Structure formats: C-alpha cells, structure tokens
Short mmCIF file of C-alpha atoms in Angstrom, two decimals:
data_model
loop_
_atom_site.label_atom_id
_atom_site.label_comp_id
_atom_site.label_asym_id
_atom_site.label_seq_id
_atom_site.Cartn_x
_atom_site.Cartn_y
_atom_site.Cartn_z
CA UNK W 22 95.57 78.69 70.90
CA UNK W 23 98.92 77.48 70.38
CA UNK W 24 101.18 77.47 73.55
CA UNK W 25 104.09 79.25 71.52
CA UNK W 26 101.81 82.41 71.19
CA UNK W 27 102.39 83.47 75.00
CA UNK W 28 106.02 81.91 74.64
CA UNK W 29 106.67 84.53 72.23
CA UNK W 30 105.91 87.18 75.17
CA UNK W 31 107.96 85.40 77.19
CA UNK W 32 111.05 85.59 74.92
CA UNK W 33 110.51 89.22 74.28
CA UNK W 34 110.65 89.73 78.18
CA UNK W 35 114.08 87.91 78.25
CA UNK W 36 115.70 90.29 75.57
CA UNK W 37 113.80 93.28 77.81
CA UNK W 38 111.38 93.99 74.71
CA UNK W 39 108.44 94.76 77.08
CA UNK W 40 106.39 96.77 74.74
CA UNK W 41 106.73 93.68 72.43
CA UNK W 42 105.82 90.84 75.12
CA UNK W 43 102.66 93.16 76.22
CA UNK W 44 101.71 93.55 72.71
CA UNK W 45 101.61 89.96 72.05
CA UNK W 46 99.46 89.19 75.32
CA UNK W 47 97.03 92.22 74.07
CA UNK W 48 96.40 90.52 70.82
CA UNK W 49 96.09 87.14 72.45
CA UNK W 50 93.15 88.52 75.03
CA UNK W 51 91.42 90.24 72.05
CA UNK W 52 91.78 87.70 69.63
CA UNK W 53 90.87 84.50 71.41
CA UNK W 54 87.88 85.23 73.60
CA UNK W 55 87.08 81.82 74.45
CA UNK W 56 90.18 80.12 75.44
CA UNK W 57 90.78 79.29 79.10
CA UNK W 58 94.78 79.99 80.00
CA UNK W 59 96.30 76.96 81.17
CA UNK W 60 98.45 77.48 84.62
CA UNK W 61 101.56 77.74 82.65
CA UNK W 62 100.23 80.60 80.32
CA UNK W 63 98.84 82.42 83.69
CA UNK W 64 102.23 82.23 84.93
CA UNK W 65 103.67 83.87 81.61
CA UNK W 66 101.43 86.26 81.83
CA UNK W 67 102.37 87.10 85.27
CA UNK W 68 106.04 87.18 84.36
CA UNK W 69 105.33 89.63 81.41
CA UNK W 70 103.35 92.00 83.44
CA UNK W 71 105.53 91.85 86.67
CA UNK W 72 108.38 92.87 84.35
CA UNK W 73 106.40 96.19 82.88
CA UNK W 74 105.63 96.61 86.26
CA UNK W 75 109.36 96.95 87.24
CA UNK W 76 109.96 99.36 84.32
CA UNK W 77 107.25 101.70 85.11
CA UNK W 78 108.06 104.99 86.46
CA UNK W 79 104.97 107.01 86.93
CA UNK W 80 101.95 106.66 89.25
CA UNK W 81 99.63 106.69 86.48
CA UNK W 82 101.55 104.29 84.42
CA UNK W 83 101.87 101.70 87.29
CA UNK W 84 98.08 101.71 87.86
CA UNK W 85 97.41 101.28 84.55
CA UNK W 86 99.57 98.20 84.08
CA UNK W 87 97.82 96.87 87.33
CA UNK W 88 94.55 97.15 86.11
CA UNK W 89 95.53 95.48 82.78
CA UNK W 90 97.21 92.75 84.51
CA UNK W 91 94.11 91.77 87.06
CA UNK W 92 92.12 92.24 83.94
CA UNK W 93 94.03 89.70 82.00
CA UNK W 94 94.04 87.33 85.03
CA UNK W 95 90.22 87.59 85.31
CA UNK W 96 89.40 87.19 81.68
CA UNK W 97 86.58 84.61 81.11
CA UNK W 98 86.54 81.67 80.82
CA UNK W 99 89.00 81.04 83.81
CA UNK W 100 90.76 77.91 84.51
CA UNK W 101 89.60 76.44 88.34
CA UNK W 102 92.46 74.19 89.60
CA UNK W 103 94.35 74.72 92.65
CA UNK W 104 97.28 75.85 90.99
CA UNK W 105 95.54 78.31 88.82
CA UNK W 106 93.35 79.63 91.72
CA UNK W 107 96.47 79.96 94.20
CA UNK W 108 98.97 81.36 91.65
CA UNK W 109 96.20 83.85 90.27
CA UNK W 110 95.66 85.37 93.99
CA UNK W 111 99.16 86.09 94.83
CA UNK W 112 99.24 88.13 91.67
CA UNK W 113 95.86 89.92 92.14
CA UNK W 114 96.66 90.57 95.78
CA UNK W 115 99.80 92.28 94.79
CA UNK W 116 98.22 94.34 92.01
CA UNK W 117 95.38 95.84 94.16
CA UNK W 118 98.12 96.43 96.93
CA UNK W 119 100.33 98.54 94.20
CA UNK W 120 97.18 100.40 93.17
CA UNK W 121 96.32 101.10 96.70
CA UNK W 122 99.77 102.43 97.84
CA UNK W 123 100.00 104.54 94.60
CA UNK W 124 96.37 106.11 95.18
CA UNK W 125 97.68 106.95 98.44
CA UNK W 126 100.46 108.92 97.44
CA UNK W 127 99.02 110.68 94.53
CA UNK W 128 97.90 114.14 94.73
CA UNK W 129 94.18 114.15 96.22
CA UNK W 130 91.71 115.13 93.48
CA UNK W 131 88.24 116.09 93.90
CA UNK W 132 87.68 112.27 92.49
CA UNK W 133 89.72 110.69 95.30
CA UNK W 134 87.06 109.06 97.22
CA UNK W 135 85.15 107.68 94.40
CA UNK W 136 88.08 106.12 92.94
CA UNK W 137 88.98 104.52 95.88
CA UNK W 138 85.06 103.12 96.46
CA UNK W 139 85.30 102.02 92.66
CA UNK W 140 88.88 99.98 93.48
CA UNK W 141 87.25 98.69 96.49
CA UNK W 142 84.39 97.17 94.64
CA UNK W 143 86.58 95.68 92.30
CA UNK W 144 88.65 94.02 95.38
CA UNK W 145 85.15 92.67 96.27
CA UNK W 146 84.38 91.19 92.94
CA UNK W 147 87.97 89.55 92.65
CA UNK W 148 88.16 88.14 95.98
CA UNK W 149 84.31 86.82 96.14
CA UNK W 150 85.38 84.94 93.06
CA UNK W 151 88.73 83.48 94.72
CA UNK W 152 86.93 82.79 97.91
CA UNK W 153 84.36 81.08 96.30
CA UNK W 154 86.85 78.52 94.46
CA UNK W 155 88.71 78.23 97.63
CA UNK W 156 85.76 76.78 99.52
CA UNK W 157 85.39 74.40 96.87
CA UNK W 158 89.22 73.35 96.30
CA UNK W 159 90.48 72.93 99.40
CA UNK W 160 89.52 72.01 103.25
CA UNK W 161 88.85 74.55 105.69
CA UNK W 162 92.10 74.34 107.31
CA UNK W 163 94.20 73.81 104.30
CA UNK W 164 97.01 76.74 104.21
CA UNK W 165 96.15 77.54 100.29
CA UNK W 166 92.38 78.43 101.45
CA UNK W 167 93.69 80.17 104.36
CA UNK W 168 95.93 82.20 102.23
CA UNK W 169 93.49 83.69 100.35
CA UNK W 170 91.66 84.59 103.45
CA UNK W 171 94.90 86.54 104.65
CA UNK W 172 95.05 88.34 101.45
CA UNK W 173 91.56 89.40 101.62
CA UNK W 174 92.01 90.69 105.23
CA UNK W 175 95.44 92.69 104.20
CA UNK W 176 93.51 94.39 101.47
CA UNK W 177 90.54 95.07 104.05
CA UNK W 178 93.12 97.27 106.06
CA UNK W 179 94.60 98.67 103.13
CA UNK W 180 91.51 99.86 102.13
CA UNK W 181 90.02 100.66 105.57
CA UNK W 182 88.47 104.10 104.47
CA UNK W 183 86.23 102.17 102.05
CA UNK W 184 86.09 98.59 103.35
CA UNK W 185 82.39 97.39 104.08
CA UNK W 186 81.01 95.57 107.18
CA UNK W 187 79.68 93.04 104.90
CA UNK W 188 83.24 91.83 103.49
CA UNK W 189 84.45 91.79 107.08
CA UNK W 190 81.52 89.89 108.35
CA UNK W 191 82.26 87.22 105.74
CA UNK W 192 85.94 86.97 106.38
CA UNK W 193 85.35 86.81 110.07
CA UNK W 194 82.93 84.22 109.84
CA UNK W 195 85.41 82.27 107.63
CA UNK W 196 88.19 82.99 110.30
CA UNK W 197 85.85 81.68 113.45
CA UNK W 198 84.69 78.51 111.69
CA UNK W 199 88.63 77.68 110.89
CA UNK W 200 89.46 78.78 114.38
CA UNK W 201 86.91 76.44 115.83
CA UNK W 202 87.81 73.54 113.57
CA UNK W 203 91.79 74.03 114.49
CA UNK W 204 90.40 74.26 118.43
CA UNK W 205 88.42 70.93 118.28
CA UNK W 206 90.87 68.57 116.12
CA UNK W 207 93.59 67.22 117.55
CA UNK W 208 96.07 66.69 115.10
CA UNK W 209 95.93 68.61 111.33
CA UNK W 210 98.79 68.67 109.13
CA UNK W 211 100.31 72.15 108.78
CA UNK W 212 97.98 72.89 112.03
CA UNK W 213 100.69 75.29 113.28
CA UNK W 214 101.08 77.19 109.93
CA UNK W 215 97.03 77.28 109.50
CA UNK W 216 96.73 78.67 113.25
CA UNK W 217 99.42 81.51 112.34
CA UNK W 218 97.12 82.40 109.48
CA UNK W 219 93.95 82.58 111.33
CA UNK W 220 95.84 84.89 113.97
CA UNK W 221 96.90 87.23 111.23
CA UNK W 222 93.30 87.15 109.58
CA UNK W 223 92.09 88.17 113.26
CA UNK W 224 94.70 90.97 113.57
CA UNK W 225 93.77 92.29 110.27
CA UNK W 226 90.03 92.55 110.67
CA UNK W 227 90.86 94.22 114.28
CA UNK W 228 93.12 96.50 112.84
CA UNK W 229 90.85 97.29 109.61
CA UNK W 230 87.89 98.35 111.82
CA UNK W 231 90.05 100.59 114.39
CA UNK W 232 91.68 102.33 111.56
CA UNK W 233 88.17 102.70 109.77
CA UNK W 234 86.75 104.19 113.07
CA UNK W 235 89.88 106.33 113.54
CA UNK W 236 89.25 107.93 109.82
CA UNK W 237 85.98 108.68 111.18
CA UNK W 238 83.82 105.94 109.97
CA UNK W 239 81.65 103.97 112.36
CA UNK W 240 81.66 100.32 111.46
CA UNK W 241 78.68 98.33 112.60
CA UNK W 242 78.69 94.67 113.54
CA UNK W 243 77.41 92.41 111.21
CA UNK W 244 75.82 88.94 111.92
CA UNK W 245 77.93 86.44 110.26
CA UNK W 246 76.13 83.91 108.28
CA UNK W 247 77.95 81.09 106.08
CA UNK W 248 78.79 82.59 102.45
CA UNK W 249 76.64 81.18 99.86
CA UNK W 250 79.92 79.45 98.21
CA UNK W 251 80.16 77.47 101.70
CA UNK W 252 77.13 75.25 100.68
CA UNK W 253 77.89 74.64 96.89
CA UNK W 254 78.05 71.09 95.99
CA UNK W 255 81.11 69.67 94.60
CA UNK W 256 79.82 69.78 91.32
CA UNK W 257 78.27 72.86 91.03
CA UNK W 258 80.36 75.45 88.99
CA UNK W 259 82.04 78.30 90.14
CA UNK W 260 80.35 81.43 88.79
CA UNK W 261 83.10 84.49 88.02
CA UNK W 262 82.23 87.91 89.70
CA UNK W 263 79.97 90.09 87.56
CA UNK W 264 81.79 91.46 84.07
CA UNK W 265 83.34 94.78 84.57
CA UNK W 266 84.18 97.70 82.49
CA UNK W 267 87.91 98.07 81.87
CA UNK W 268 89.39 100.84 84.64
CA UNK W 269 91.41 103.34 83.69
CA UNK W 270 94.71 104.77 85.21
CA UNK W 271 93.12 106.04 88.23
CA UNK W 272 90.31 103.34 88.66
CA UNK W 273 87.47 105.29 86.80
CA UNK W 274 85.42 103.17 84.26
CA UNK W 275 86.21 103.51 80.58
CA UNK W 276 83.36 104.13 78.21
#
C-alpha cells in the first residue's frame, strides 16, 4: 500500500477536514486486508482518530470513534516491534479509558451491565495480546513493558465492576516477579522508575479489589502462575487476540 494514502488522511486533518481523513482510513482498512501498518502509519491513524475524538460532542459518537480507533489499531496483520507496541498500547488504553468514562456518565439502561462485561472482554483480549508482545520484546524491568502492565492495572480499577480475578492474578504475578528481580539486583538502568511503576501496579491491584468488594462483588484469590507468554521462545510468533465482531456505540456487537 503506498505511503501517501494515509498521508492524505493526515493532510486532511491539517485542514480540519476530519470526515475526509477518516474516510481515507476506512477505505484503506476495507481494501487492504493483508497490509501490516508501519509505525509511522499507526501514528497517522492515531492522529486522525484523536482529532475526530476532540471534535465529537455526543456520548454515543465518542464511544463509536473509540471502538473504530481500537479496531483500526488491532487490525491484522499487526506490526510487532518495540515502537509499534509501545505506541499502540497508549492509544488503546486511552480509547478504553474514554469508553469507560462515557459509559459511567450515560443514563443507565437495562443492558448496562452486559455492555460493561462485553467491554471488559475486549479489554482483556487487547491487553493479553499487548502483554504477550511485551514479554517477548522487553526484559522484565524495562519501562515500556512495565508501562503496559500499568495501563492494564489502571483499566482494572476503572472496570472494577466487571474485572475478573484471573486478570488480576496475571497482573499480580507479573508484578511480583518484577518486584523480586528489582529487589535482588543491585543496579538496573532506570531502576527507580521501574520501582515506581511496580508500586503503581501494586496500588491499582489493591484498589481494584477494594472497589470491586465495595460494589458488592466477592473477589477470590486466584493462585498466580506464569502466563504462557512468559515461556515463549524468542522465535515464536505472537498470536493476536481472538477475532472479534465490530462493536457499536455502546459496546454491543453488530451483526
């Protein structure tokens, strides 16, 4: 796919023609099924959707844009390198954060609990992929890897009404192993920042459990075990999350 196809979308945002920009991206997404976006192209996609998000004034349209943004980033095949994963996780986190906040302030409907559960399922798919990539791309104490763990733990807190013990167990296990490593090694580059991130994850896990119980949920302690991604060899490919149907403005699957 020629680079200038997405460049046209960027140029449209410069002139504030956001409808044209997103139209270009939608056309590329529908017509180029086997193209893996480069880091630069992912950054262009982020720029376009963030601009559209800033001009959306209705709750339904905000959620709609966020789902489309996530789907664009998670479209297969995906580029798996440090810059792509690091950049993508920030955008995916922000999109889910926005969805969560909008869902919380919208009038409660009979389907609210179901929508929250469906959204959390998507969060789990997204960050399971990102964490699998992180365990192969970075060492335990590297900040980019810990940033993904921080983002995941923040979403656990924001979705405390539907967070699962299994996900908390995966995050806690990763946190514990990193904490043990940082304790036993005398000197690690960026060790202070790494410790701060571990403490953030620890606090988010604790607060997630407390908030879930405050909401009337009984959180069981799940024995933590190494995740399968921790044991993958360096030359083993990273599998993407299970393919998902596109979700509508409130998180419902569209037929």
